[in-house]
GROMACS .gro file of C-alpha atoms in nm:
model
   27
    1UNK     CA    1  11.840   9.183   8.045
    2UNK     CA    2  11.717   9.427   7.787
    3UNK     CA    3  11.474   9.731   7.822
    4UNK     CA    4  11.182   9.484   7.754
    5UNK     CA    5  11.281   9.267   8.066
    6UNK     CA    6  11.314   9.587   8.264
    7UNK     CA    7  10.947   9.692   8.186
    8UNK     CA    8  10.827   9.360   8.231
    9UNK     CA    9  10.973   9.338   8.578
   10UNK     CA   10  10.845   9.683   8.644
   11UNK     CA   11  10.498   9.589   8.550
   12UNK     CA   12  10.495   9.280   8.784
   13UNK     CA   13  10.623   9.496   9.075
   14UNK     CA   14  10.334   9.745   9.009
   15UNK     CA   15  10.064   9.461   8.988
   16UNK     CA   16  10.211   9.325   9.318
   17UNK     CA   17  10.198   9.674   9.482
   18UNK     CA   18   9.831   9.715   9.356
   19UNK     CA   19   9.743   9.366   9.497
   20UNK     CA   20   9.874   9.472   9.833
   21UNK     CA   21   9.691   9.801   9.846
   22UNK     CA   22   9.380   9.627   9.743
   23UNK     CA   23   9.425   9.392  10.034
   24UNK     CA   24   9.479   9.673  10.279
   25UNK     CA   25   9.167   9.864  10.161
   26UNK     CA   26   8.929   9.587  10.070
   27UNK     CA   27   9.064   9.277  10.252
   0.00000   0.00000   0.00000
């Protein structure tokens, strides 16, 4: 897994975290 894969995983993790926060605040 190269650096591109690392950033892709990080981006997915951040998106999932944001989705969870949105559900907490606006759900």
